Every structure is written in structure tokens, then in C-alpha cells.
Amino acid sequence: MSAWGGGAGRQRGPRDRLFLAAVFVLLFWAVVYPNLVVLAGSLRGDAGLTTRHYAAFFGTASELRALWSSVWISALTVMFSALIGVPLALLFARYEFPGRRLLGALAAMPVLLPPLVGVIAILFLYGESGIATRLVQDFLGLESPPWRLHGAGAILAVHAYSMYVYFYLFTLAGLARLDPAVFEAAASLGAGRIRTFGRVTLPLLTPTLAGASLLTFMTSMASFSAPYVLGGGFRVMTTQIFNSKLQGEMGMAMVETVMLAAVSLMVLWPLSRWEGSREYVSPGKGAAPQRLPVKSRWAAVGVPAAAGFGVFLLILPHLTLLLVSLVPDGSWTVQTLPPRYSLENYAQLFSELRTFRPIVNSLLMASAATFIAVAFALAVGQLVVRWRVPGRRLLEAMLAVPWALPGTVLAVALATTFSVSQPWAGRFVLVGTAWILVMAYALRVLPLTGRAVLAGYRQLDPSFEEAAASLGAGRWRTLRRVTIPALLPAIAAGASLAFVTGLGEFVASIVLYTHRTRPISIEILAQLRDFDLGAAAAYGVLLMVLVAGAFTLAQRWIQGERAKAS
Amino acid sequence: MGAFLELDRLTRVFAGSPAVRELSLAVGEHEIVTLLGPSGCGKTTTLRMVAGFEIPDSGRVVLDGRDVTRVPPQKRGFGMVFQHYALFPHMSVRANVAFGLETVGLSRVEIERRAARALELVRLPGTGDRSIGSLSGGQQQRVALARALAPEPQVLLLDEPLSNLDATLREQTRRELRALVKEIGITTIYVTHDQEEAFDLSDRIAVMREGRLEQSGPAEDLYHRPATEFVATFLGRAGAVEGLVGEVHDDGLISCRLAEGVIWKAQAARGSELAEAGMKLRLLARPEALAFARPGSDGALRGTVRETRFAGSVYLYTVTVGHGELEVQAVAEQARPGDLVGVVPSSAPAGLFAFPAGAERQTG
Ligand SMILES: Nc1ncnc2c1ncn2[C@@H]1O[C@H](COP(=O)(O)OP(=O)(O)OP(=O)(O)O)[C@@H](O)[C@H]1O
Ligand SMILES: [Mg+2]
């Protein structure tokens, strides 16, 4: 084997090889193997190999329609999300007006809502007996609700609402990376605003927009909560898989799983190559980005007002959730707005073991998953970036694989693989334990956490570690005393993402939970089924607060570390 | 030369602190004027007001008799070269250069032709298809210049365009830049904090300090007849000693009493109020205007050599005298640190400037 580079050019001993092998095998076992089991399962009949399930899939119009629905819903989600997120980002990044900072921060609020919570918040607001629905109905004096939150349109609306944030945040970050002088250069060459936007701003943002499109498309393909709660008869691939599994049609469920993964991968490959192909980073930044003051008197009032109203609409679901959580059980029937408010629901949440249990479950499982994901990300970072081991591209690719696999696919793969005991084949019975949920959560967040930690690794100056080595620090001491502390901001970013995702996870949970291991999201669903809206909303608010807390803590901490470093 | 471009009492205040204060400057047609000053003195802000990126809080920008203060940059028709060039990274070299030509309503062929000509002008013919990222720093700088010049603007504005090049390239480029700008004959404002660059490039230099114009004029004027102590020390080297006015002469010269029996003739600062004998003054002296003499000899100021430096062709000595410190330039090694020496002017009153004492603090 050729010498491994990097890391102060040290020789790698047998222990290092063992470490590499262990990471490799574990990743393969957790990430790739379950998918292979599903692939094999989709081809297995009662009597050996068969294409019977595939034939059934392609022979059923409703199956093909569901697949096609997944694709077009996702494409439209990308479009609508971009139409909301990009203009918002441009508004807040390029113009100066009163309230810009506050409104700009509020515009990212939908990230605080885990998918299922977002769906129910919107349900409380615009559903058949939602607050906005009732207000409009009363105002217009209608017999029946003015609209129905139902089917493809409803799914699209919820998707656009929860995913425009990707475009918003990506575009803000993309603009921050550009040298603001290029816009001035365009102006000095006679280009007006529209021409500057079309010829300069937009082309420079294409890699950024490709990245946001990719993320939005994959998230939408994987989306389960919105179609599950709002779809009604309208089926997409994720709900299809869930139903097949529920009805015990495992062969069909596996074919559907394979098809959804295949289509997702088909989109992922070309788009991700395009994303990586061009990246425009400004050479040494000039002045801080100049924000244009809003000039005319009309715009000076209109722009903040419009921005304020837009942002108000965006945080209306949060407010609704809060409102509903304060409504005592059974007190709100036909009135437009709830007649009574109390903290009853919250008190109940924490006073009964039955209602408190999901909170503990979610916190524990999300923490465990975060720990595992960060550990794997660090191990892969060390191997790929520092030691530059052979096969590093494969290792890195394995970290990213779960990204292409919707949560439902992952859950089905895990449920299938770990429902039998075949220790010689690396299969154990994990179904029914909390570990399978932890594993699902960890795998789901592995791509994002891995990305954050690897980016941190790549920014590390290698001479850091060389300096430690020259001072006589051994490899593990260097890792513990120098590398990991320097990586803390990246770890905080990756860990907060992992924790937050695990906390609100619903898609994989609904396939894998038992009564004992049920997380908050499943409990929310149960409360909704019991028509205890207040309790469901209280759980929702609790999640929202926990998510906000995790993000704020991580952010504070990252900024603190940065301040210390500079 | 009549003023083609006039900056009339420009003022710009950022968050309560003025970046540019009451700055007036007239630039003649075809003239190259350099804004020179230390970092943060308001050069870029001034240039951006001329370009239209900043609206002055008060004052006007007048082009050829027309007030353009509020004309937006895209309608102003001024070419600008940015410090980091601000080339469009997603476009080829040709597309960058053609960008400003497309709004004018020219035919495709004409645009091509003019873009090619602009690239020839900056000696980069045949690079049209290259991508921006594949060019060296110097080449990028020239593309930025070609892009600014292609639409044939009335005024060219450059903000430290050479600061990203290495020293050798910078020196070569600034000669070429001057030759090119003179050949085209375009009215130019050039911003830099590098005095050598200003000397090499400009017809006239405007020295700025803390948002104000200190003095403007040809380089020789500023060097040989600085209006303020700041200009005297910012352009070239100068040591300073304190003294008293001995006698005020009609021809603008002043006899300065620096010590018992030591009286040097110096130029009175322009418009200074050093009118009466006995007033306190500060005498600034260029190193090349001083020479060593035997201590105690006639008119020699006594001092101690504090430091000697070899500066290539000459030696520079820092000499501590009674109320100040002077620098003396000599061609051969004449003294060592600690030596007791006498200092005399070698070609008075050239290189000797008398300023009212305390004036330094008033302007600050
Ligand atoms: N947009 C702005 N907002 C607030 N203050 C500003 C802004 N632009 C410039 N300033 C301040 O105005 C002063 C002058 O800045 P300017 O950029 O014009 O200086 P400069 O002479 O170009 O300096 P340098 O040589 O460092 O480029 C500085 O104190 C700067 O901090
Ligand atoms: Mg500047």
C-alpha cells in the first residue's frame, strides 16, 4: 500500500488500518447494506428471483401516477420556493429600510417548525375549521368554508411555505460571498437595475440556486407529513410506500422504495455536478456590502410595510400554534376565535408520565443520534481530509448516500434489514427497540452533519497539527488537544442540525416506533386523532422552543468561539 | 485650463462623523488628478460621490457646466476601475469588455470591433475568449481598464487600481497607465495612498487629510512649496525644529532664530500668519537641504546623531537638536550615532519651510 499522505507525513501502523477498516465496515453496514437488502427483497418471490413485483408496479396506473406526482410536486415546490425565497433575500440583502434586521431574521422562522408541526400549524390556520378559514367565512357570510386545504394544492402550499427558507438562506449566503463592487461596476457601465439583475446578479447566483433547488427537490421528494395529513386521495410515493407496508405488501413496498430512491438519485447526480462545477467567490472583499437606501417617499413607506406584512404571513402559523396550545380541551367549538385560554395543556404535558414520556424519548434519541452522527463525521473527516486514506472518495460518498434516500425509504430499509436475527449476515433484531429509531435519525442527519464537519476540517490549517507534532504531541493527543477544539464551531453547527432534525423526526419514526419508544411527533399525531388539538399544539410549541433553543445555543457558541479565535 | 469636472464643496457624513468635508476641486479636461492621502481620509468616498454611488449630503458635482450630483451612476457615463477590479467572473474577457457597449444600442459587429480595440489598447489582443479566472492579476487589471474605457466615457475614475499588484509590476503598470490615459486624453481622477504612484502618474495631486483637501497642485509645487506641515511631511521626508520669527522679508522669506546665533532663512508657508518678529514657529527641513558642519561653526545648529541609515545611493542621519529632530542626507558616511555635529542649510531657502507653531494641532 502506498504511504498515506498528510498528517505530518507519519507512517500509519496496524492500529490505523484497523480504525479505517472499522469505520468503513460500520458505514457500509449502516448506510449501504440495508438498501441492498431492500433491493434484493424487491426481486425475491416465494420461489427465488422474480420480477413479479416490478411488473405489478409498472402495470398499476395508480402507482405510476403516484411516482409522477412525487416528481411534479417536487418540481413545482422548487419553483414556488424560489419565487418566495429569492426575492425576499434580495430585498433584505440589497435594500436598507427601517426594521430590516428584525424582519430579515423573522423571515427564516419556518426552520423552527419540524415538518409535521408545520403541517398541523397550517391546518389550524387554513384547515376546514382553521382560524383564517373561519375569519374569511364569517367576514363573507358564507355557508361553507371558502376553501379546502386538501390534495395537491394544499401539499404544494405547505411545501412552498416550509422550503422557501432554503432559497432564502442560500441566496443570502450567496450574495454575501459576492464582491458588491460588481453591481457598482455594472451600474458604472450603464446597466440599470433590471439589466444588472439579469446579466450579473442572477448568473452569479446560479451555483447557489442550483444548490437550493437540489435541497428543495430532495426534501420535497422525501416529504411525507404534508401528503400524509393533507393528501386525502392524492397519493405520492412516500405515502404509497407507507400504505403498502401497512397492508403487509412488502414486495410492493420494496419496489416502491427502490423506485423512489432511483428517481431521487437520477435527479441528484446531474444537479449536484452542476452545483459543484462553478463557484464564484469574490477575490478579497472590498467594502461591506452597500445597501441601497429606499429612496422615493412612496417606497419608504411601502417597502417596510410590504416586508412587514409578508413576514407576518410567514409567522402566522407559529402564532396560531401558540394560540391553539392555550385553548383548554373541548372549550373551542363553533366560535371563530377560542373563547378561553389557559396553560392547562402545558401543565398536563409535564404532569403525566403518559404525556411526558414522548418528550423524554425524543430528547434521548435525538441526543444519541447526534452523538453518533458527529462521531462518524469526525472519523470520516479525519480519514478523508487529514490522513487522505485510499478510498476516501468512497467514504465521503457513503456519508452523503442517505441524502438521496427519503426518510420513508430509509425506514423501510432498516425495518426490513433489522427484523430478523442472522448475525452471520450482520442482521440483528432491532425493530421494536429505541436503537432502530436512533439509527434512523443518525443516518438521516449524517449527510448534513458530515458536510458541516468536513467543511470545518477542510478549513483547518494543516500546519496546526504539524506544529503540535513538532512539539512532541502524539497523534491522539494532537487530535484531542488541537484538532477537535479547532473544529468545535463546525461540530456545533453539525450537531445542532442533527439534534433539531432528530427532535422533530416523523417520517421514519412512523414506520419504526412502538408505544414505548414513541417520539413527540407520533404523540402529536395521536392527540390529533383524539381531537385534542390543544395538547397537539402544546407539543408543537414545545418542539418549536427546543429547536429555537438548540439553534440559538449553537449560534451563540459558534460566535463566542470565533471571537476567541480572532 | 478651465474646469471640466468640478467638485464643489462636497460633504458626506456617515453616522454623524464626516468622511468628506467641504471638498472642492476643479479638474481640467484631459487632466489626470490624483487624490492622495492616508488610509481612511475619504478618498474612496470622494470618488464614489463623483461616480454617483454616494449622494453627497451637501455640495455638487458639475460636469462641463451641468450639475450631475443626482444623476444615477448608470446614466452618468463615467468609467470606473475598482480596487479588486470587480470583473464579472461568469463572463469571458470579451463579454466583460462588451458589457458597457451593449446599452448604447450599437450593432453586434460594432460592439465586437470596439471590444477588440479596447483589448488592443491595453495590450491584451486575442484574449477575448479567456475566462476571467485564467488571467493573472496584471491582466485582470488591464481587462478592468479596457472594460471601463470601451464605452468611451467622459471621465475615468480609478480607485487604487494597482494596489493588488506586486511592486515591480506596479511600477511598470503605472507608467503604461499614464501613457495610455494621456494618449486617449480622458479626464481622470486617480485615488491612491502611495506618493510615488501619485508623482509618477498625475498632472496634479490633491492631498487629502481627514476628509479635507489640504493642498492641490503639480507634484513639484507640493514638494517645494507645501502649504501645510502635513503636506510637507506626507510628501517626501522632513524633520522639524522649533524657533522664533527673526525677521519677515517682503519676498515671502522669513529669518528663523533656532538658537543663539543660529538664523536660517526659510520660505513662509503660504498664507501663513507669521507676520511679526518673536512669534513661535516650526521649521521643517528636507534632508537634502541640510548638510553637516563643524559643531560651533557659523550658523550651525548643534546636535547629536541618533541614528544613521544607508538608503542605497545616500546616507540618512537622524540628528537630535535642541527643540526637535532633523534628518540630514549625505552621499558618504560622515558621522556615527552619538557624534556631536553641526547642521547647516546647504541651499537655503530651498527645502526649508516655516510654519506657525501650533498650526499642526489646529488643523487636526
Ligand atoms: N458606507 C460607510 N458607512 C460608514 N462609514 C463609512 C462608509 N464608507 C466609508 N466610511 C468611513 O468614512 C471614512 C473615509 O473612508 P474612505 O473609504 O473614503 O477612506 P479612503 O481614503 O478611501 O481609505 P483607504 O485608503 O483605506 O481606502 C472612513 O473613516 C470610513 O470608515
Ligand atoms: Mg479607499
Coordinates of C-alpha atoms in Angstrom, one line a residue, chain A residues 24-385:
Chain A
F24 CA -15.5 1.6 6.5
V25 CA -17.4 -1.5 7.6
L26 CA -19.7 0.3 10.0
L27 CA -20.7 2.9 7.4
F28 CA -21.2 0.2 4.8
W29 CA -23.3 -1.8 7.2
A30 CA -25.5 1.1 8.3
V31 CA -25.8 3.1 5.1
V32 CA -25.4 0.8 2.1
Y33 CA -26.3 -2.6 3.4
P34 CA -30.0 -2.0 4.3
N35 CA -30.6 -0.6 0.9
L36 CA -29.1 -3.7 -0.7
V37 CA -31.4 -5.8 1.4
V38 CA -34.4 -3.9 0.1
L39 CA -33.1 -4.1 -3.5
A40 CA -32.7 -7.9 -3.0
G41 CA -36.1 -8.1 -1.3
S42 CA -37.8 -6.3 -4.2
L43 CA -36.5 -9.1 -6.5
R44 CA -37.4 -12.0 -4.3
G45 CA -40.6 -14.0 -4.5
D46 CA -41.8 -17.2 -2.8
A47 CA -39.7 -19.2 -5.2
G48 CA -36.5 -17.4 -5.7
L49 CA -35.7 -14.5 -8.0
T50 CA -38.6 -12.7 -9.6
T51 CA -39.6 -9.5 -11.4
R52 CA -43.2 -10.0 -10.4
H53 CA -43.3 -7.0 -8.0
Y54 CA -41.8 -4.7 -10.6
A55 CA -44.3 -6.0 -13.2
A56 CA -47.1 -5.2 -10.7
F57 CA -45.7 -1.7 -10.1
F58 CA -45.4 -0.8 -13.7
G59 CA -48.7 -2.4 -14.5
T60 CA -50.6 -0.3 -12.0
A61 CA -51.7 3.1 -13.2
S62 CA -52.1 4.5 -9.6
E63 CA -48.5 3.5 -8.8
L64 CA -47.1 5.3 -11.8
R65 CA -49.3 8.2 -11.1
A66 CA -48.0 8.5 -7.6
L67 CA -44.4 8.4 -8.8
W68 CA -45.2 11.1 -11.4
S69 CA -47.0 13.1 -8.7
S70 CA -43.9 13.0 -6.5
V71 CA -41.8 14.4 -9.3
W72 CA -44.1 17.2 -10.5
I73 CA -45.0 18.2 -6.9
S74 CA -41.3 18.5 -6.2
A75 CA -40.6 20.4 -9.4
L76 CA -43.3 22.9 -8.6
T77 CA -42.2 23.1 -5.0
V78 CA -38.8 24.2 -6.2
M79 CA -40.3 26.8 -8.4
F80 CA -42.6 28.3 -5.8
S81 CA -40.0 28.2 -3.0
A82 CA -37.6 30.1 -5.3
L83 CA -40.3 32.6 -6.1
I84 CA -40.7 33.4 -2.5
G85 CA -37.2 32.9 -1.1
V86 CA -35.1 34.7 -3.7
P87 CA -37.0 38.0 -3.9
L88 CA -37.1 38.1 -0.1
A89 CA -33.4 37.5 0.2
L90 CA -32.7 40.2 -2.4
L91 CA -34.9 42.6 -0.6
F92 CA -33.3 42.1 2.8
A93 CA -29.7 41.9 1.4
R94 CA -29.8 44.8 -1.0
Y95 CA -32.1 47.5 0.5
E96 CA -31.9 49.4 3.7
F97 CA -35.2 50.3 5.4
P98 CA -36.5 50.6 9.0
G99 CA -36.9 47.2 10.6
R100 CA -34.8 45.3 8.0
R101 CA -32.8 43.3 10.6
L102 CA -35.7 42.1 12.6
L103 CA -37.9 41.3 9.6
G104 CA -34.9 39.6 7.9
A105 CA -34.4 37.3 10.9
L106 CA -38.1 36.6 11.2
A107 CA -38.3 35.6 7.6
A108 CA -36.3 32.4 8.4
M109 CA -38.8 31.4 11.1
P110 CA -40.2 28.4 9.3
V111 CA -37.0 26.5 10.1
L112 CA -38.3 26.3 13.6
L113 CA -41.2 24.1 12.6
P114 CA -40.4 20.4 12.2
P115 CA -42.3 19.1 9.1
L116 CA -45.3 17.6 11.0
V117 CA -45.6 20.6 13.3
G118 CA -45.6 22.9 10.3
V119 CA -48.4 20.9 8.7
I120 CA -50.6 21.0 11.7
A121 CA -49.9 24.7 12.3
I122 CA -51.2 25.4 8.8
L123 CA -54.0 23.0 9.4
F124 CA -55.1 25.0 12.5
L125 CA -54.8 28.2 10.4
Y126 CA -56.2 27.4 7.0
G127 CA -57.8 23.9 7.5
E128 CA -61.6 23.4 7.3
S129 CA -62.1 24.8 10.8
G130 CA -58.9 26.8 10.9
I131 CA -58.8 30.3 12.2
A132 CA -58.2 32.1 9.0
T133 CA -60.8 30.0 7.3
R134 CA -63.4 30.8 9.8
L135 CA -62.5 34.5 9.8
V136 CA -62.9 34.7 6.0
Q137 CA -66.1 32.6 6.1
D138 CA -67.6 34.9 8.8
F139 CA -66.5 38.0 7.0
L140 CA -68.0 37.0 3.7
G141 CA -71.0 35.4 5.4
L142 CA -70.5 32.1 3.6
E143 CA -72.4 28.8 4.3
S144 CA -69.3 26.7 3.9
P145 CA -65.6 27.2 4.2
P146 CA -64.2 29.4 1.4
W147 CA -61.5 26.8 0.5
R148 CA -60.5 23.3 1.3
L149 CA -56.9 22.6 2.5
H150 CA -56.8 19.4 0.6
G151 CA -54.9 17.5 -2.2
A152 CA -52.1 18.6 -4.4
G153 CA -52.7 22.3 -3.9
A154 CA -52.5 22.0 -0.1
I155 CA -49.3 19.9 -0.3
L156 CA -47.7 22.5 -2.6
A157 CA -48.7 25.4 -0.3
V158 CA -47.2 23.7 2.7
H159 CA -44.1 22.7 0.8
A160 CA -43.5 26.2 -0.5
Y161 CA -44.1 27.6 3.0
S162 CA -41.6 25.3 4.7
M163 CA -39.0 25.1 2.0
Y164 CA -38.6 28.6 0.6
V165 CA -36.3 29.1 3.6
Y166 CA -33.6 27.0 1.7
F167 CA -33.7 29.5 -1.1
Y168 CA -33.9 32.5 1.3
L169 CA -30.9 31.4 3.4
F170 CA -28.8 30.1 0.4
T171 CA -29.4 33.3 -1.6
L172 CA -28.4 35.5 1.4
A173 CA -25.3 33.5 1.9
G174 CA -24.6 33.5 -1.9
L175 CA -25.0 37.3 -2.0
A176 CA -22.7 37.7 1.0
R177 CA -19.9 35.8 -0.9
L178 CA -20.1 38.2 -3.9
D179 CA -18.0 41.3 -4.2
P180 CA -20.6 44.1 -4.0
A181 CA -18.4 46.1 -6.4
V182 CA -19.6 44.0 -9.3
F183 CA -23.0 45.6 -9.0
E184 CA -21.5 49.1 -9.0
A185 CA -19.3 48.1 -11.9
A186 CA -22.4 47.2 -13.9
A187 CA -24.0 50.5 -13.0
S188 CA -21.0 52.4 -14.0
L189 CA -21.2 50.7 -17.3
G190 CA -24.7 51.9 -17.9
A191 CA -26.7 48.9 -16.7
G192 CA -30.0 49.7 -14.9
R193 CA -31.4 47.6 -12.1
I194 CA -33.2 45.1 -14.3
R195 CA -30.2 44.5 -16.6
T196 CA -27.8 44.2 -13.7
F197 CA -30.1 41.6 -12.2
G198 CA -30.5 39.6 -15.4
R199 CA -26.9 39.8 -16.5
V200 CA -24.9 39.9 -13.3
T201 CA -26.8 39.0 -10.1
L202 CA -28.7 36.0 -11.4
P203 CA -25.8 34.4 -13.3
L204 CA -23.6 34.8 -10.3
L205 CA -26.1 33.2 -8.1
T206 CA -26.7 30.2 -10.3
P207 CA -24.5 27.8 -8.4
T208 CA -26.2 28.9 -5.2
L209 CA -29.6 28.5 -6.7
A210 CA -28.7 25.1 -8.0
G211 CA -27.8 24.0 -4.5
A212 CA -31.0 25.3 -3.1
S213 CA -33.0 23.7 -5.8
L214 CA -31.3 20.4 -5.2
L215 CA -32.0 20.5 -1.5
T216 CA -35.6 21.6 -2.0
F217 CA -36.2 18.9 -4.6
M218 CA -34.8 16.1 -2.5
T219 CA -36.7 17.3 0.6
S220 CA -39.9 17.5 -1.3
M221 CA -39.5 14.1 -2.9
A222 CA -38.9 12.8 0.7
S223 CA -41.8 14.8 2.2
F224 CA -44.2 12.6 4.0
S225 CA -46.0 14.7 6.6
A226 CA -47.8 17.0 4.2
P227 CA -49.1 14.4 1.8
Y228 CA -50.0 12.1 4.7
V229 CA -52.0 14.6 6.6
L230 CA -53.4 16.7 3.7
G231 CA -53.2 14.5 0.7
G232 CA -56.6 12.8 1.0
G233 CA -56.9 10.6 -2.1
F234 CA -53.9 12.3 -3.7
R235 CA -51.0 9.9 -3.4
V236 CA -47.3 10.4 -3.7
M237 CA -44.6 7.8 -3.5
T238 CA -43.8 8.2 0.2
T239 CA -47.4 7.7 1.3
Q240 CA -47.7 4.8 -1.2
I241 CA -44.8 3.1 0.5
F242 CA -46.2 3.6 3.9
N243 CA -49.6 2.2 2.9
S244 CA -48.1 -0.9 1.2
K245 CA -46.1 -1.6 4.3
L246 CA -49.1 -1.1 6.5
Q247 CA -51.1 -3.6 4.4
G248 CA -48.2 -6.1 4.6
E249 CA -47.5 -5.9 0.9
M250 CA -43.7 -6.0 1.5
G251 CA -42.8 -6.9 -2.1
M252 CA -44.6 -3.9 -3.4
A253 CA -43.3 -1.6 -0.6
M254 CA -39.8 -2.5 -1.6
V255 CA -40.3 -1.9 -5.3
E256 CA -41.8 1.5 -4.5
T257 CA -38.9 2.2 -2.2
V258 CA -36.4 1.3 -4.9
M259 CA -38.2 3.4 -7.5
L260 CA -38.4 6.5 -5.2
A261 CA -34.7 6.1 -4.4
A262 CA -33.8 5.6 -8.1
V263 CA -35.7 8.7 -9.3
S264 CA -34.2 10.8 -6.5
L265 CA -30.7 9.6 -7.4
M266 CA -31.3 10.4 -11.1
V267 CA -32.0 14.0 -10.2
L268 CA -29.3 14.2 -7.6
W269 CA -26.4 13.3 -9.8
P270 CA -26.7 15.8 -12.6
L271 CA -27.8 18.7 -10.4
S272 CA -25.0 18.1 -7.8
R273 CA -22.4 18.1 -10.6
W274 CA -23.8 21.3 -11.9
E275 CA -23.8 22.8 -8.4
G276 CA -20.1 22.0 -7.9
S277 CA -19.0 23.0 -11.4
R278 CA -18.9 26.7 -10.9
E279 CA -18.4 28.7 -7.8
Y280 CA -17.8 32.4 -7.9
V281 CA -16.0 33.7 -4.8
S282 CA -15.0 37.3 -4.8
P283 CA -11.3 37.9 -4.6
G284 CA -10.6 39.9 -1.4
K285 CA -13.7 41.7 -0.4
G286 CA -14.0 45.4 -0.9
A287 CA -16.2 47.5 1.4
A288 CA -19.0 45.9 3.4
P289 CA -22.0 45.3 1.1
Q290 CA -23.6 48.6 0.3
R291 CA -27.4 48.5 0.9
L292 CA -29.3 50.9 -1.2
P293 CA -31.5 53.2 0.8
V294 CA -35.1 53.1 -0.2
K295 CA -35.5 56.4 -1.9
S296 CA -38.9 57.6 -3.0
R297 CA -41.3 58.6 -0.3
W298 CA -43.8 56.0 -1.6
A299 CA -41.3 53.2 -1.3
A300 CA -40.0 54.4 2.0
V301 CA -43.4 53.5 3.5
G302 CA -44.4 50.8 1.1
V303 CA -41.3 48.6 1.3
P304 CA -41.2 48.2 5.1
A305 CA -45.0 47.8 5.1
A306 CA -45.0 45.1 2.4
A307 CA -42.0 43.3 4.0
G308 CA -43.7 43.5 7.4
F309 CA -46.9 42.1 6.1
G310 CA -45.1 39.4 4.2
V311 CA -43.2 38.3 7.3
F312 CA -46.4 38.5 9.3
L313 CA -48.0 36.0 7.0
L314 CA -44.9 33.8 7.4
I315 CA -45.0 33.7 11.1
L316 CA -48.8 33.4 11.3
P317 CA -48.5 29.6 11.7
H318 CA -46.3 29.9 14.7
L319 CA -48.7 32.3 16.3
T320 CA -51.6 30.0 15.5
L321 CA -49.8 27.1 17.1
L322 CA -49.2 29.2 20.2
L323 CA -52.8 30.3 20.3
V324 CA -54.2 26.8 20.0
S325 CA -51.9 25.5 22.6
L326 CA -53.5 27.8 25.1
V327 CA -57.0 26.5 24.4
P328 CA -58.4 24.1 27.0
D329 CA -59.6 20.8 25.7
G330 CA -63.2 21.0 24.4
S331 CA -63.7 24.7 25.1
W332 CA -63.5 25.8 21.4
T333 CA -66.3 24.5 19.2
V334 CA -68.1 26.9 16.8
Q335 CA -66.6 30.2 17.7
T336 CA -64.2 31.9 15.2
L337 CA -61.6 32.6 17.9
P338 CA -61.2 30.4 21.0
P339 CA -63.3 31.8 23.9
R340 CA -60.9 30.7 26.8
Y341 CA -57.2 30.5 27.3
S342 CA -55.2 28.7 29.9
L343 CA -51.9 26.9 30.5
E344 CA -53.8 23.6 31.1
N345 CA -52.3 21.8 28.1
Y346 CA -48.7 22.6 29.2
A347 CA -49.4 21.6 32.7
Q348 CA -50.8 18.3 31.5
L349 CA -47.8 17.7 29.3
F350 CA -45.4 17.6 32.2
S351 CA -47.6 16.1 34.9
E352 CA -48.5 12.7 33.4
L353 CA -46.0 10.0 32.6
R354 CA -48.0 9.0 29.5
T355 CA -47.7 12.5 28.0
F356 CA -44.2 13.2 29.3
R357 CA -42.7 10.0 28.0
P358 CA -42.5 11.1 24.3
I359 CA -40.6 14.2 25.3
V360 CA -38.0 12.2 27.2
N361 CA -37.9 9.7 24.3
S362 CA -37.3 12.4 21.7
L363 CA -34.7 14.2 23.7
L364 CA -32.8 10.9 24.4
M365 CA -33.0 9.5 20.9
A366 CA -32.1 12.8 19.3
S367 CA -29.1 13.2 21.6
A368 CA -27.9 9.7 20.9
A369 CA -28.3 10.2 17.2
T370 CA -26.4 13.5 17.3
F371 CA -23.6 11.8 19.2
I372 CA -23.3 9.0 16.6
A373 CA -23.6 11.3 13.6
V374 CA -20.9 13.6 14.9
A375 CA -18.6 10.7 15.8
F376 CA -18.9 9.3 12.3
A377 CA -18.5 12.7 10.7
L378 CA -15.3 13.3 12.7
A379 CA -13.9 9.8 11.9
V380 CA -14.6 10.3 8.2
G381 CA -13.2 13.8 8.3
Q382 CA -10.0 12.6 9.9
L383 CA -9.6 9.8 7.4
V384 CA -10.6 11.7 4.3
V385 CA -9.1 15.2 4.9

